[in-house]
Short mmCIF file of C-alpha atoms in Angstrom, two decimals:
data_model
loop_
_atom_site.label_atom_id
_atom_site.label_comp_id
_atom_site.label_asym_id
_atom_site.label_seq_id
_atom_site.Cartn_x
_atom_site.Cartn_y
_atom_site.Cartn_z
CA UNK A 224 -50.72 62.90 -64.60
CA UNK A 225 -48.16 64.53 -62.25
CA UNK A 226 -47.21 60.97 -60.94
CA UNK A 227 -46.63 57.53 -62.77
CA UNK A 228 -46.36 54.97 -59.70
CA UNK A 229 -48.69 53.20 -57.92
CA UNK A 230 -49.80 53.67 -54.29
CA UNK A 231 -46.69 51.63 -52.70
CA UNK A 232 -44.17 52.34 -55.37
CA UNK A 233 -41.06 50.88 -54.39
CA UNK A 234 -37.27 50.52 -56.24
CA UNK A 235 -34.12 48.60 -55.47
CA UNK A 236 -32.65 52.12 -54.04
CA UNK A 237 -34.69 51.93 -51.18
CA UNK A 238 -33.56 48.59 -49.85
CA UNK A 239 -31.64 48.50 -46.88
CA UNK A 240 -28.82 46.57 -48.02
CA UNK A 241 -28.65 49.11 -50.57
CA UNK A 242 -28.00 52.13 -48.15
CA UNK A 243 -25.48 50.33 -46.11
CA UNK A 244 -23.27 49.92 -49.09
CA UNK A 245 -23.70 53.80 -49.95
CA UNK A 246 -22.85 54.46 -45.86
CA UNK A 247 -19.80 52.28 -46.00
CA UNK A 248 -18.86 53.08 -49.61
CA UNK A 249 -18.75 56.61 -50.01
CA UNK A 250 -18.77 57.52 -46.71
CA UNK A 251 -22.23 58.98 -46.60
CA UNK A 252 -25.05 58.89 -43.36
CA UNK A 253 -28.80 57.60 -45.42
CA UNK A 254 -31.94 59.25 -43.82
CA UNK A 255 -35.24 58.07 -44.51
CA UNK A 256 -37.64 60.29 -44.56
CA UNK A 257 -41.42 59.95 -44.66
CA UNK A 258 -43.32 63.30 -44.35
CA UNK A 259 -46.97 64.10 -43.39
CA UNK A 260 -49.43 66.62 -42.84
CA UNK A 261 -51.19 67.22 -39.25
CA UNK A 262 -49.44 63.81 -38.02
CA UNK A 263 -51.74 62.05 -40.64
CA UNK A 264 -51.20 58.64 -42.14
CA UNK A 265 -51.88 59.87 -45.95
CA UNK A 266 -50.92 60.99 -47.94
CA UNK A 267 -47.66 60.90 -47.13
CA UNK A 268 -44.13 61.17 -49.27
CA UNK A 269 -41.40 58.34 -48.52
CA UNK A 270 -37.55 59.47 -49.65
CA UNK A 271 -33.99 57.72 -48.65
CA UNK A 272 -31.97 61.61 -48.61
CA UNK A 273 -28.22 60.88 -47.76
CA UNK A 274 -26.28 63.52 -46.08
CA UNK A 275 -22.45 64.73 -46.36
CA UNK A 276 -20.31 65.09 -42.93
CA UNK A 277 -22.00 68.55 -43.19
CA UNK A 278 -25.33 67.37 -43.27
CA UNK A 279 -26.07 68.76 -46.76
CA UNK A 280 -27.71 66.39 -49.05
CA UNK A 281 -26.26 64.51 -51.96
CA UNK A 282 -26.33 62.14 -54.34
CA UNK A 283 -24.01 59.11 -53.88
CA UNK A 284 -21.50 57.63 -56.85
CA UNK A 285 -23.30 54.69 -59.02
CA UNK A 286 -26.93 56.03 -58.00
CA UNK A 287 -29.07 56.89 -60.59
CA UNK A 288 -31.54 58.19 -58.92
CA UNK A 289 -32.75 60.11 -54.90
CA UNK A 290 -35.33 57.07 -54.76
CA UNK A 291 -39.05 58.74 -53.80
CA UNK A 292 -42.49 57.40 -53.03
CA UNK A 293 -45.51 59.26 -52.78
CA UNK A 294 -48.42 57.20 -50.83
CA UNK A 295 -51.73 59.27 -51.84
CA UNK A 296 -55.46 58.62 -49.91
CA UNK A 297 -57.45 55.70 -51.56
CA UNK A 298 -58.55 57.81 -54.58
CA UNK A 299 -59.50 58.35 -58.17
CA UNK A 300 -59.91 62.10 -58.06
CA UNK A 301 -57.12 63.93 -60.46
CA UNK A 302 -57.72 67.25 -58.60
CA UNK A 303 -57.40 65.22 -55.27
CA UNK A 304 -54.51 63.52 -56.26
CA UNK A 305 -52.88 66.86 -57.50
CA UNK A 306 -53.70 68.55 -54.38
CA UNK A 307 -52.09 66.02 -52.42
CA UNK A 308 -48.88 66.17 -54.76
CA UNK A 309 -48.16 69.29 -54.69
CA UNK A 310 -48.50 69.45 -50.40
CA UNK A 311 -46.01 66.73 -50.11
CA UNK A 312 -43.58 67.71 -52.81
CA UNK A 313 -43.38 70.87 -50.94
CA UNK A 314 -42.63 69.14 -47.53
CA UNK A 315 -40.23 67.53 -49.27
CA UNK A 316 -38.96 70.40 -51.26
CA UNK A 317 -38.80 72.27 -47.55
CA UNK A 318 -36.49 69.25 -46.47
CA UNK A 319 -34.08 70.43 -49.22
CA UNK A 320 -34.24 73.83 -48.73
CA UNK A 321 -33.99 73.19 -44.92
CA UNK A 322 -30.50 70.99 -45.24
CA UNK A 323 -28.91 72.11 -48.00
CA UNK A 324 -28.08 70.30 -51.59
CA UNK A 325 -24.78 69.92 -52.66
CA UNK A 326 -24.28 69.29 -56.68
CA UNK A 327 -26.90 67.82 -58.23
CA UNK A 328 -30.11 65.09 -57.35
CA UNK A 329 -31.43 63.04 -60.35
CA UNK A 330 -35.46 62.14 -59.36
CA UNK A 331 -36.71 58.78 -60.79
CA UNK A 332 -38.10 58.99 -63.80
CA UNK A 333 -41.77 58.47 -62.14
CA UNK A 334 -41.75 62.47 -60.47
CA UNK A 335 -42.82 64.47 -63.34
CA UNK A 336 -44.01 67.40 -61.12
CA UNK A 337 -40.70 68.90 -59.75
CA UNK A 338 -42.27 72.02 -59.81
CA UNK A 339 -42.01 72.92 -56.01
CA UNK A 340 -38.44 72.19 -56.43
CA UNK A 341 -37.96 74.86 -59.03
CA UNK A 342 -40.52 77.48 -56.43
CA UNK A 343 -38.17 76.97 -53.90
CA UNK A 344 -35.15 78.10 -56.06
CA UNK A 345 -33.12 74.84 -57.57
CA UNK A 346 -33.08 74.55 -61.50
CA UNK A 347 -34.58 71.30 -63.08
CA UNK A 348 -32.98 70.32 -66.19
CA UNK A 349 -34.44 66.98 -68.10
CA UNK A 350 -32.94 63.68 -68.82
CA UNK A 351 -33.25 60.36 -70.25
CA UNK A 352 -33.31 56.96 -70.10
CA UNK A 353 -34.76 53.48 -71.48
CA UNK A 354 -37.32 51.19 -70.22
CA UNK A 355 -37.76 47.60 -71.10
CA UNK A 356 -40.53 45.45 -70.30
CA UNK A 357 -40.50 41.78 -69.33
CA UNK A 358 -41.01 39.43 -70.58
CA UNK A 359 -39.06 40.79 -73.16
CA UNK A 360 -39.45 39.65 -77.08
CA UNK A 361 -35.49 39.29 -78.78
CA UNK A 362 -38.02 40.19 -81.49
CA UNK A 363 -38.14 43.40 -80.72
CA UNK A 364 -34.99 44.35 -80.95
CA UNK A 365 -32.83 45.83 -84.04
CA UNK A 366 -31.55 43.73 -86.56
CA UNK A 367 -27.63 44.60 -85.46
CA UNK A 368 -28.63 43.49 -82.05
CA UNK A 369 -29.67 39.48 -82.97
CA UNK A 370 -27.08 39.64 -85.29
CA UNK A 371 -24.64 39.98 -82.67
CA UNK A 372 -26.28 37.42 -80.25
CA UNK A 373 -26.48 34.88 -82.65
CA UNK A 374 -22.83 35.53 -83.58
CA UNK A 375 -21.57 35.04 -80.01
CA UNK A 376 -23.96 31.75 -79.46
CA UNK A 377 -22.72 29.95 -82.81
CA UNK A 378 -19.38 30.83 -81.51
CA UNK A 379 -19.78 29.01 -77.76
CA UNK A 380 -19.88 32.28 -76.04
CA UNK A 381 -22.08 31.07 -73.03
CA UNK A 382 -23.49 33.40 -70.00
CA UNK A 383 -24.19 32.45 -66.35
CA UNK A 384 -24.99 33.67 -63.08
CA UNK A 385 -21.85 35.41 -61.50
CA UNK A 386 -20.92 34.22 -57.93
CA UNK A 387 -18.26 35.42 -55.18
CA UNK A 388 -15.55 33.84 -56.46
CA UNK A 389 -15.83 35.46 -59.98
CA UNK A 390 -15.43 38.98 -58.88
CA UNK A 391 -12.02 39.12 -59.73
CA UNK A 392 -12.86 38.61 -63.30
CA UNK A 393 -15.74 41.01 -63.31
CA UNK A 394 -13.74 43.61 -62.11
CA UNK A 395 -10.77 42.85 -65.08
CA UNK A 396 -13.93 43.55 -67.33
CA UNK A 397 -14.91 46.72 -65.68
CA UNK A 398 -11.80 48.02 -65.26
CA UNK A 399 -10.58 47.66 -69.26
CA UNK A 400 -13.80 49.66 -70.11
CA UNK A 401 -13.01 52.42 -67.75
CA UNK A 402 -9.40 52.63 -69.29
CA UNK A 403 -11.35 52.74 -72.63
CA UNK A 404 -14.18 55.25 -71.93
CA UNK A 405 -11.94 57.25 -69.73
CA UNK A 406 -13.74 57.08 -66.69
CA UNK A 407 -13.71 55.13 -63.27
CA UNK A 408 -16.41 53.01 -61.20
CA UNK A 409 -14.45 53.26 -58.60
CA UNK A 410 -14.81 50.03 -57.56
CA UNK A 411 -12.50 46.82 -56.34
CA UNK A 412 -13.24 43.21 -55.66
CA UNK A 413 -14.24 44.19 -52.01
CA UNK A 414 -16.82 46.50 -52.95
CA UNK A 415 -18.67 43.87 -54.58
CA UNK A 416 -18.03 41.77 -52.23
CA UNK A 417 -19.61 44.18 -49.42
CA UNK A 418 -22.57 44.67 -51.78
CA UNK A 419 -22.95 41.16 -52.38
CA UNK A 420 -22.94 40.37 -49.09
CA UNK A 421 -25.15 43.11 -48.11
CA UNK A 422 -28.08 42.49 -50.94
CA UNK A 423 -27.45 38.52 -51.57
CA UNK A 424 -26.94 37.31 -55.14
CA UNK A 425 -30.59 37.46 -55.57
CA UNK A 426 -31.04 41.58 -55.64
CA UNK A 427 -27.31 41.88 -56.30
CA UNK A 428 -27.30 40.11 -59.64
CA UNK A 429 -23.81 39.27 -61.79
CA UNK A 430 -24.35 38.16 -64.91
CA UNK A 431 -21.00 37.19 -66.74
CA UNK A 432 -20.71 36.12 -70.30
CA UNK A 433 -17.56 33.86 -71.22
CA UNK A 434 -16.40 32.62 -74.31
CA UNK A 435 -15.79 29.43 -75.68
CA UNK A 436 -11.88 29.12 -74.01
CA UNK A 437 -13.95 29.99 -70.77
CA UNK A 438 -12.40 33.78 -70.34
CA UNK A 439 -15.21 36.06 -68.93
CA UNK A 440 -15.61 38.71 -72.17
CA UNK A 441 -18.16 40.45 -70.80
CA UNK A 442 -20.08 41.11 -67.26
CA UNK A 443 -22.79 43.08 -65.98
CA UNK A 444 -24.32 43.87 -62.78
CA UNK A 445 -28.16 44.49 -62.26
CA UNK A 446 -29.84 45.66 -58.98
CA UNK A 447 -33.26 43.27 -59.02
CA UNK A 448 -36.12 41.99 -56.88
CA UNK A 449 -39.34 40.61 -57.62
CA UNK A 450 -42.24 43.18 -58.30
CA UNK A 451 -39.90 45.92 -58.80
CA UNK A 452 -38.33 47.15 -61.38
CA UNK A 453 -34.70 46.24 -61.71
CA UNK A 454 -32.00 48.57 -62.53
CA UNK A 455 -28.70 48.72 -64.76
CA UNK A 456 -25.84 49.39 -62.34
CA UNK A 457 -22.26 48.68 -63.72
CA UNK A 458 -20.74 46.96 -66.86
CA UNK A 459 -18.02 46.00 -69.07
CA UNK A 460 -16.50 44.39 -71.72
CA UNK A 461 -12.91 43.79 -73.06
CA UNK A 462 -11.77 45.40 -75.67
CA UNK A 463 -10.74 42.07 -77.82
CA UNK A 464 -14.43 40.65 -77.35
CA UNK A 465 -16.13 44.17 -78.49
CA UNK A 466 -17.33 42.61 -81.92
CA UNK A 467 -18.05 39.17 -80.25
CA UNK A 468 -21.59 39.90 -79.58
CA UNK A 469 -21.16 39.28 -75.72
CA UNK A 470 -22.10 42.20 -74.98
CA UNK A 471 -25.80 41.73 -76.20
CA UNK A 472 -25.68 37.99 -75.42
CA UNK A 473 -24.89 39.36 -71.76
CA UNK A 474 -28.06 41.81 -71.73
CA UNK A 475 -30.33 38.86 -73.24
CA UNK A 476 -29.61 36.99 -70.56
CA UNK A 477 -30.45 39.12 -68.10
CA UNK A 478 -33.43 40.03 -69.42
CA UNK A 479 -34.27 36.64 -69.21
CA UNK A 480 -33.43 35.97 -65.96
CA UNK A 481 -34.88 39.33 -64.79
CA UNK A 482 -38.02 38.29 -65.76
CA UNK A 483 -37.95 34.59 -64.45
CA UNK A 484 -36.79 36.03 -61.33
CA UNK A 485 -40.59 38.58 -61.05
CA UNK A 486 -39.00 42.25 -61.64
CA UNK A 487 -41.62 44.03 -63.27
CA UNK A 488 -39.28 45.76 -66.42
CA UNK A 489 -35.99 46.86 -66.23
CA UNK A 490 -34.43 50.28 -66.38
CA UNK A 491 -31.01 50.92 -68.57
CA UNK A 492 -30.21 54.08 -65.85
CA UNK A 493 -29.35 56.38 -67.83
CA UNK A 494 -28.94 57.70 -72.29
CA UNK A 495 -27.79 61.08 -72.00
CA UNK A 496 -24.56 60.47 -74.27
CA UNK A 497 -24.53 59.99 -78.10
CA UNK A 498 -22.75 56.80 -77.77
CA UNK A 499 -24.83 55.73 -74.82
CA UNK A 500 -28.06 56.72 -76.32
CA UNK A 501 -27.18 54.62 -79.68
CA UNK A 502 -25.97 51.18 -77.81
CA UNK A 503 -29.37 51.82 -75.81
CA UNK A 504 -31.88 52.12 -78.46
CA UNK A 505 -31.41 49.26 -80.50
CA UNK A 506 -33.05 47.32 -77.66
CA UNK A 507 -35.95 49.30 -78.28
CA UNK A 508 -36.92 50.41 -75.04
CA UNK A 509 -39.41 52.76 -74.03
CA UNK A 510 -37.07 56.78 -74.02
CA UNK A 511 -38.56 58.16 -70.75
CA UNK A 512 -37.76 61.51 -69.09
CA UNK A 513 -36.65 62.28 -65.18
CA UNK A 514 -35.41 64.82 -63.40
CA UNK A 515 -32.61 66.33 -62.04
CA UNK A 516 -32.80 69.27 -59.56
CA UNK A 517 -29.90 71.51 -58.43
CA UNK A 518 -29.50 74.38 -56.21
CA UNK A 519 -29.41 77.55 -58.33
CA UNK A 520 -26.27 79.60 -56.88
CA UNK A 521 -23.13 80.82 -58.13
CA UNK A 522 -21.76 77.66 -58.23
CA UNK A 523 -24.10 75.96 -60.08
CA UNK A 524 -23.60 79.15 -62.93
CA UNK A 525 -20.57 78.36 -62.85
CA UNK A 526 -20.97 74.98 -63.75
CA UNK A 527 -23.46 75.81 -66.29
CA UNK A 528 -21.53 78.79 -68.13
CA UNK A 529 -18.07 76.06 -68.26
CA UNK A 530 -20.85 73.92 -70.36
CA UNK A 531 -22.03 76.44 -72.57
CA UNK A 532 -18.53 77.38 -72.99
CA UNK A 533 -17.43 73.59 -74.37
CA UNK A 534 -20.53 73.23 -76.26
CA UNK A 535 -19.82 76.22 -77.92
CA UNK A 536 -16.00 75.27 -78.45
CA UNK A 537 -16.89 72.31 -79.83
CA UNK A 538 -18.68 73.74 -82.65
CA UNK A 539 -16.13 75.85 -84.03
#
């Protein structure tokens, strides 16, 4: 298969609210983009591309993915489908070539053909994430994992919807894992509040998990509608409730809740760190593949030959 959506394919990245926040946010103009051949209906290829002050295209903070959607004629042919593929990947490919990419675009993980990309000059390197279906089984999961969530229920950790008024707290539990994993989300109490707004608690969902004295250990933030699949976006934990189990009592929820709300599975966005990769798998997801495409020039060697250089650095 060169595709693995069906005709109509749609993700949380594509929602309007969605590509305000990115506009006001980071500063960036979204374009969508649906491209044709011969002014025809189908097939056609749907893309949200959002574009720097110097109209090249880029890939905003906190997005895991470019989100595409390829709309094929009413079909079962393999060769017809492949045709049609491969002439509106390269009208979209053209669209890149034609603006300009700055750094790097991740694909979601349902393109598996980016080979016009790599005909019209960027480099494609692969990475990974997990997907989880819902209804999801506790069952399924490793032994470490219902350890922990039974540890933090027996205990009177409790989770909940988050609202406006928690966002404060959230934020304390972002921020002491940023300070911890050396990294920033770069992200404030009015940011979620502007995405909030802009998505309503319903796509823009909080989850917050507080123990028994009522402090908020642990929080998450999932972008979800019904029908689609919903998304990991932010989290974090404090660093006195890291044993506690909130953490997985957090994700249970959700997963709950994700599925009582109609999203069709949910995506963790991303295992492409050892650390990452191991808190991932014990949910026993599905490991899945996607794309990212850059523009092969002397920056992107650059980039590239600093990596090698660490990797290799770190081995001595």
């Amino acid at each position: 298969m060169i595709f693995s959506w069906p005709i109509g394919y749609r993700s949380p990245l594509m929602l309007e609210g969605w590509l305000e926040f990115n506009r006001y946010k980071w500063g960036l103009k979204p374009v969508k983009v649906q491209l044709t051949e011969d002014e025809k209906e189908l097939p056609a290829i749907e893309a949200v591309l959002y574009l720097d002050r110097r109209g090249r295209i880029v890939q905003p903070p906190l997005n895991p993915y470019l989100p595409i959607a390829f709309h094929p004629t009413p079909t079962d042919k393999i060769t017809r489908l492949y045709r049609q593929w491969q002439s509106m990947s390269k009208l979209l490919a053209e669209e890149f070539v034609k603006r300009k990419v700055k750094g790097s675009i991740a694909f979601p993980p349902e393109v598996i053909d980016v080979r016009q990309w790599q005909w019209s000059g960027f480099l494609a390197q692969v990475r990974y994430t997990f997907f989880i279906d819902l209804p999801y089984n506790l069952g399924l999961a490793d032994h470490s994992v219902r350890k922990q969530v039974n540890k933090a229920r027996r205990v009177g950790f409790i989770c909940q919807i988050g609202t406006k008024d928690m966002l404060s707290e959230v934020i304390a539990c972002l921020a002491e894992t940023e300070v911890r994993q050396r990294f920033s989300y770069r992200l404030d109490v009015k940011d979620l509040e502007l995405a909030l707004n802009l998505l309503g608690e319903e796509t823009f969902r909080i989850y917050v998990c507080r123990s028994s004295s009522g402090e908020v250990a642990s929080a998450r933030i999932i972008l979800s509608a019904p029908g689609l699949r919903a998304i990991d976006w932010v989290a974090g934990t404090k660093k006195q409730f890291l044993s506690s189990g909130a953490t997985q009592l957090v994700i249970s929820y959700a997963l709950t809740d994700l599925a009582e709300q109609g999203a069709k599975g949910f995506d963790f966005a991303g295992a492409n760190l050892p650390t990452v990769s191991a808190a991932k798998t014990v949910w026993a997801g599905k490991l899945v593949p996607y794309y990212v495409v850059r523009p092969l020039n002397l920056r992107t060697l650059g980039v590239l030959g600093l990596r090698i250089w660490q990797q290799i650095r770190r081995r001595k």
